[in-house]
Amino acid sequence: MTDPSPSALTDADFIVVGAGLVGVASALALARRGHRVRVLDRQEPGRGASYGNAGHLATEQVFPIADASILRSLPGMLMDPMGPLRLDWKYLPRALPWLTRLVLNLRPAPFRASVAGLRALNERSLAAWQRLLASVDSAHLLKADGSLLVYEKPESRRALDTLESRMRAQQVPVERWDREAIRLAAPQLSNDLQGGLFFPGTGHVLDPWRVVNTLVDAARREGVRFEQETVQSARLISTGVVVTTDAGDREASQVLIACGAHSAALTAQLSGKRVPLDTERGYHLMLPREHDRLPFAVTSLERRFIMTPMETGLRLAGTVEFAGLVAPPNMERAWQLHRLSRGLFKTDLDAGDASPWMGFRPSLPDSLPVIDRLEHGRVLLAFGHHHLGLTQAAITAELIADLAGPAEGHPSTEPPDLPPRAPYRLSRFD
């Protein structure tokens, strides 16, 4: 432990590293508990994974990202560059320890623990978002209209039956829809669809980028400062934490690490623990000419991607690629999403002026995020939400505010219904 440098700035109770949805929502929650907060990110707020997410509040997704089928799929992942789940063979040696942990998590006991942890977060996530957006007069940005999983092939019926049974066993609200129900709710979808599962307890946002900026504006009104700096390292000192950036040292009493896929190094520096954090590279294709095609998010069971209606068009998303943080994006994977959409509608989607995107989803092998406060109390953690960052951001912010507690002299407030903390502790990887 060292003393702060003379140049360190000490005018914040909390430094939040990361200006994505989790970081921004948490910064706002901390400021509302009376803390002085500074947010640091090398990009402007919301320009990382939060910018390009599918926009779907996927509260129904209570199962880990992998099951036993991943073992059968591994050869195909290595061979098919356009598959829905791809592993870059050049990245395999680096990914192997993470994949080993993922496979070990398929054992019954850890798998059940992951399901319980995901369910505890997700069943509270929609209400948390409704509270958060209502508090900034922006409830209209969330459409709690449900989502639909469709299937095309009669032979897929058994897989759908199994999924429905598993969902019901976890008390996930689900309805079986036939062709007529789909036609009435989403008449532009193809008549060739066999049916699907409707999830009434889900929703979507009109524009993730707009949601981030709405929360940033609210946080600024609460006194939060956002600064575009590249964080290089962090260390504990006798009075708190020093975060070193390309602009100098920044000191605060406490720090929140919420920088998604970039969180592992800082966590190791502050905790001495190595975090098994890897990256799902996610792609989307935004179709600005497509409006009013869908009333809610629709996912294809066989094609494994999602289509979400937004105020700026229709967003196609859902592919996963394991290739790390350094390799350049393969935007052909984004354009592949348009090809995958063919046949799902009565008329093909218009890809004119479409824009591809790739971002980094932070993933832990048990599919649960880290939401924790370390033993000495000066370091909080909120990362590893994989493809559920949007879904779980608001409930994570409530958990972080509860872990931090109110600032000295600030009145204590009754917390909302929160999940137990144990499943999300960093110590589970010891």
Tab-separated table of N, CA and C in Angstrom, residues 14 21-33 35 120-136 142 215 256 258 369-373 380-382 385 389-406 412-421 424:
chain	number	residue	atom	x	y	z
A	14	PHE	N	-16.300	8.146	-5.079
A	14	PHE	CA	-16.254	6.954	-5.923
A	14	PHE	C	-15.708	7.302	-7.293
A	21	LEU	N	-23.765	0.698	-19.782
A	21	LEU	CA	-25.034	0.748	-19.056
A	21	LEU	C	-24.862	0.387	-17.586
A	22	VAL	N	-24.077	-0.639	-17.288
A	22	VAL	CA	-23.889	-1.040	-15.895
A	22	VAL	C	-23.187	0.065	-15.120
A	23	GLY	N	-22.116	0.627	-15.685
A	23	GLY	CA	-21.386	1.680	-15.000
A	23	GLY	C	-22.197	2.942	-14.810
A	24	VAL	N	-22.910	3.354	-15.858
A	24	VAL	CA	-23.693	4.594	-15.778
A	24	VAL	C	-24.858	4.444	-14.804
A	25	ALA	N	-25.581	3.329	-14.898
A	25	ALA	CA	-26.701	3.115	-13.974
A	25	ALA	C	-26.205	3.050	-12.532
A	26	SER	N	-25.053	2.426	-12.329
A	26	SER	CA	-24.499	2.342	-10.974
A	26	SER	C	-24.032	3.710	-10.485
A	27	ALA	N	-23.420	4.493	-11.362
A	27	ALA	CA	-22.991	5.843	-10.980
A	27	ALA	C	-24.177	6.688	-10.537
A	28	LEU	N	-25.268	6.588	-11.276
A	28	LEU	CA	-26.479	7.325	-10.909
A	28	LEU	C	-27.000	6.852	-9.552
A	29	ALA	N	-27.032	5.537	-9.353
A	29	ALA	CA	-27.522	5.005	-8.081
A	29	ALA	C	-26.644	5.438	-6.914
A	30	LEU	N	-25.316	5.450	-7.114
A	30	LEU	CA	-24.414	5.894	-6.052
A	30	LEU	C	-24.595	7.373	-5.742
A	31	ALA	N	-24.746	8.188	-6.782
A	31	ALA	CA	-24.951	9.625	-6.568
A	31	ALA	C	-26.235	9.877	-5.787
A	32	ARG	N	-27.254	9.092	-6.055
A	32	ARG	CA	-28.518	9.261	-5.342
A	32	ARG	C	-28.417	8.817	-3.883
A	33	ARG	N	-27.359	8.087	-3.551
A	33	ARG	CA	-27.112	7.743	-2.141
A	33	ARG	C	-26.177	8.750	-1.495
A	35	HIS	N	-23.190	10.006	-2.730
A	35	HIS	CA	-21.768	9.921	-3.038
A	35	HIS	C	-21.392	10.869	-4.173
A	120	ALA	N	-32.574	-15.412	-10.191
A	120	ALA	CA	-32.746	-14.415	-9.135
A	120	ALA	C	-32.549	-12.999	-9.657
A	121	LEU	N	-31.610	-12.817	-10.576
A	121	LEU	CA	-31.417	-11.500	-11.190
A	121	LEU	C	-32.525	-11.188	-12.192
A	122	ASN	N	-32.776	-12.126	-13.091
A	122	ASN	CA	-33.663	-11.831	-14.211
A	122	ASN	C	-35.111	-11.620	-13.800
A	123	GLU	N	-35.580	-12.343	-12.797
A	123	GLU	CA	-36.978	-12.182	-12.414
A	123	GLU	C	-37.222	-10.823	-11.742
A	124	ARG	N	-36.149	-10.120	-11.387
A	124	ARG	CA	-36.267	-8.782	-10.804
A	124	ARG	C	-35.854	-7.681	-11.788
A	125	SER	N	-35.359	-8.062	-12.957
A	125	SER	CA	-34.720	-7.091	-13.848
A	125	SER	C	-35.708	-6.136	-14.505
A	126	LEU	N	-36.836	-6.640	-14.974
A	126	LEU	CA	-37.791	-5.771	-15.659
A	126	LEU	C	-38.333	-4.707	-14.712
A	127	ALA	N	-38.702	-5.110	-13.498
A	127	ALA	CA	-39.208	-4.140	-12.517
A	127	ALA	C	-38.142	-3.110	-12.167
A	128	ALA	N	-36.877	-3.556	-12.079
A	128	ALA	CA	-35.795	-2.611	-11.775
A	128	ALA	C	-35.651	-1.583	-12.895
A	129	TRP	N	-35.739	-2.022	-14.139
A	129	TRP	CA	-35.681	-1.075	-15.249
A	129	TRP	C	-36.871	-0.123	-15.241
A	130	GLN	N	-38.029	-0.618	-14.915
A	130	GLN	CA	-39.200	0.255	-14.871
A	130	GLN	C	-39.042	1.312	-13.790
A	131	ARG	N	-38.494	0.917	-12.636
A	131	ARG	CA	-38.235	1.906	-11.577
A	131	ARG	C	-37.221	2.942	-12.048
A	132	LEU	N	-36.146	2.475	-12.668
A	132	LEU	CA	-35.074	3.387	-13.059
A	132	LEU	C	-35.541	4.373	-14.117
A	133	LEU	N	-36.177	3.889	-15.163
A	133	LEU	CA	-36.608	4.801	-16.230
A	133	LEU	C	-37.724	5.730	-15.769
A	134	ALA	N	-38.615	5.235	-14.911
A	134	ALA	CA	-39.653	6.128	-14.370
A	134	ALA	C	-39.027	7.246	-13.544
A	135	SER	N	-37.918	6.939	-12.864
A	135	SER	CA	-37.276	7.942	-12.008
A	135	SER	C	-36.617	9.057	-12.810
A	136	VAL	N	-36.399	8.833	-14.114
A	136	VAL	CA	-35.811	9.871	-14.972
A	136	VAL	C	-36.814	10.297	-16.050
A	142	LEU	N	-38.990	2.021	-22.640
A	142	LEU	CA	-39.087	0.575	-22.448
A	142	LEU	C	-40.464	0.096	-22.867
A	215	LEU	N	-29.690	8.231	-19.048
A	215	LEU	CA	-29.151	8.003	-17.711
A	215	LEU	C	-27.940	8.892	-17.439
A	256	LEU	N	-15.383	1.534	-8.300
A	256	LEU	CA	-16.238	0.494	-8.868
A	256	LEU	C	-15.664	0.109	-10.224
A	258	ALA	N	-16.368	-1.501	-13.506
A	258	ALA	CA	-17.540	-1.861	-14.306
A	258	ALA	C	-17.237	-1.644	-15.779
A	369	PRO	N	-22.660	-12.832	-13.475
A	369	PRO	CA	-21.764	-11.685	-13.321
A	369	PRO	C	-21.085	-11.704	-11.958
A	370	VAL	N	-20.049	-10.887	-11.835
A	370	VAL	CA	-19.476	-10.573	-10.523
A	370	VAL	C	-20.097	-9.257	-10.070
A	371	ILE	N	-20.766	-9.292	-8.935
A	371	ILE	CA	-21.335	-8.097	-8.292
A	371	ILE	C	-20.939	-8.208	-6.833
A	372	ASP	N	-19.963	-7.438	-6.408
A	372	ASP	CA	-19.353	-7.744	-5.113
A	372	ASP	C	-18.673	-6.506	-4.531
A	373	ARG	N	-18.416	-6.594	-3.255
A	373	ARG	CA	-17.576	-5.631	-2.553
A	373	ARG	C	-16.467	-6.417	-1.876
A	380	LEU	N	-15.460	-2.117	-5.330
A	380	LEU	CA	-16.693	-2.782	-5.736
A	380	LEU	C	-16.540	-3.256	-7.174
A	381	LEU	N	-17.234	-4.313	-7.515
A	381	LEU	CA	-17.111	-4.951	-8.821
A	381	LEU	C	-18.490	-5.180	-9.423
A	382	ALA	N	-18.607	-4.911	-10.721
A	382	ALA	CA	-19.866	-5.170	-11.434
A	382	ALA	C	-19.522	-5.414	-12.905
A	385	HIS	N	-21.522	-9.734	-17.323
A	385	HIS	CA	-22.940	-10.007	-17.561
A	385	HIS	C	-23.209	-10.694	-18.907
A	389	GLY	N	-26.156	-7.914	-20.308
A	389	GLY	CA	-25.765	-6.641	-19.714
A	389	GLY	C	-26.897	-5.640	-19.648
A	390	LEU	N	-27.621	-5.485	-20.741
A	390	LEU	CA	-28.780	-4.595	-20.729
A	390	LEU	C	-29.823	-5.109	-19.749
A	391	THR	N	-30.156	-6.384	-19.844
A	391	THR	CA	-31.200	-6.956	-18.998
A	391	THR	C	-30.914	-6.700	-17.522
A	392	GLN	N	-29.692	-6.913	-17.101
A	392	GLN	CA	-29.355	-6.918	-15.674
A	392	GLN	C	-28.746	-5.611	-15.176
A	393	ALA	N	-28.633	-4.591	-16.031
A	393	ALA	CA	-27.947	-3.359	-15.615
A	393	ALA	C	-28.655	-2.655	-14.465
A	394	ALA	N	-29.964	-2.515	-14.539
A	394	ALA	CA	-30.683	-1.754	-13.515
A	394	ALA	C	-30.674	-2.471	-12.171
A	395	ILE	N	-30.887	-3.784	-12.166
A	395	ILE	CA	-30.862	-4.511	-10.891
A	395	ILE	C	-29.443	-4.557	-10.343
A	396	THR	N	-28.435	-4.606	-11.224
A	396	THR	CA	-27.052	-4.542	-10.755
A	396	THR	C	-26.778	-3.212	-10.065
A	397	ALA	N	-27.268	-2.123	-10.634
A	397	ALA	CA	-27.069	-0.807	-10.026
A	397	ALA	C	-27.703	-0.748	-8.639
A	398	GLU	N	-28.867	-1.359	-8.484
A	398	GLU	CA	-29.498	-1.386	-7.159
A	398	GLU	C	-28.667	-2.202	-6.173
A	399	LEU	N	-28.102	-3.293	-6.639
A	399	LEU	CA	-27.239	-4.099	-5.775
A	399	LEU	C	-25.981	-3.326	-5.372
A	400	ILE	N	-25.379	-2.628	-6.327
A	400	ILE	CA	-24.171	-1.859	-6.036
A	400	ILE	C	-24.473	-0.750	-5.026
A	401	ALA	N	-25.575	-0.055	-5.208
A	401	ALA	CA	-25.944	1.008	-4.261
A	401	ALA	C	-26.155	0.437	-2.864
A	402	ASP	N	-26.726	-0.764	-2.783
A	402	ASP	CA	-26.947	-1.395	-1.490
A	402	ASP	C	-25.626	-1.827	-0.863
A	403	LEU	N	-24.696	-2.349	-1.694
A	403	LEU	CA	-23.379	-2.732	-1.183
A	403	LEU	C	-22.599	-1.519	-0.680
A	404	ALA	N	-22.716	-0.411	-1.392
A	404	ALA	CA	-21.973	0.800	-1.012
A	404	ALA	C	-22.563	1.472	0.216
A	405	GLY	N	-23.885	1.412	0.336
A	405	GLY	CA	-24.549	2.113	1.422
A	405	GLY	C	-24.600	3.609	1.156
A	406	PRO	N	-25.305	4.354	1.988
A	406	PRO	CA	-25.397	5.805	1.789
A	406	PRO	C	-24.115	6.508	2.218
A	412	SER	N	-30.660	6.991	5.015
A	412	SER	CA	-30.756	5.627	4.515
A	412	SER	C	-32.141	5.395	3.930
A	413	THR	N	-32.192	4.632	2.851
A	413	THR	CA	-33.481	4.332	2.213
A	413	THR	C	-33.707	2.830	2.212
A	414	GLU	N	-34.948	2.431	2.203
A	414	GLU	CA	-35.297	1.023	2.168
A	414	GLU	C	-35.005	0.475	0.780
A	415	PRO	N	-34.135	-0.536	0.659
A	415	PRO	CA	-33.822	-1.060	-0.673
A	415	PRO	C	-34.999	-1.822	-1.262
A	416	PRO	N	-35.069	-1.897	-2.595
A	416	PRO	CA	-36.097	-2.719	-3.228
A	416	PRO	C	-35.800	-4.200	-3.015
A	417	ASP	N	-36.653	-5.044	-3.513
A	417	ASP	CA	-36.437	-6.484	-3.426
A	417	ASP	C	-35.179	-6.850	-4.203
A	418	LEU	N	-34.153	-7.307	-3.490
A	418	LEU	CA	-32.869	-7.612	-4.113
A	418	LEU	C	-32.569	-9.098	-4.014
A	419	PRO	N	-31.846	-9.640	-5.001
A	419	PRO	CA	-31.458	-11.044	-4.918
A	419	PRO	C	-30.372	-11.248	-3.884
A	420	PRO	N	-30.152	-12.489	-3.430
A	420	PRO	CA	-29.043	-12.740	-2.499
A	420	PRO	C	-27.713	-12.438	-3.166
A	421	ARG	N	-26.720	-12.034	-2.371
A	421	ARG	CA	-25.436	-11.600	-2.928
A	421	ARG	C	-24.493	-12.762	-3.244
A	424	TYR	N	-22.903	-14.086	-6.729
A	424	TYR	CA	-22.186	-13.160	-7.603
A	424	TYR	C	-20.832	-12.725	-7.027
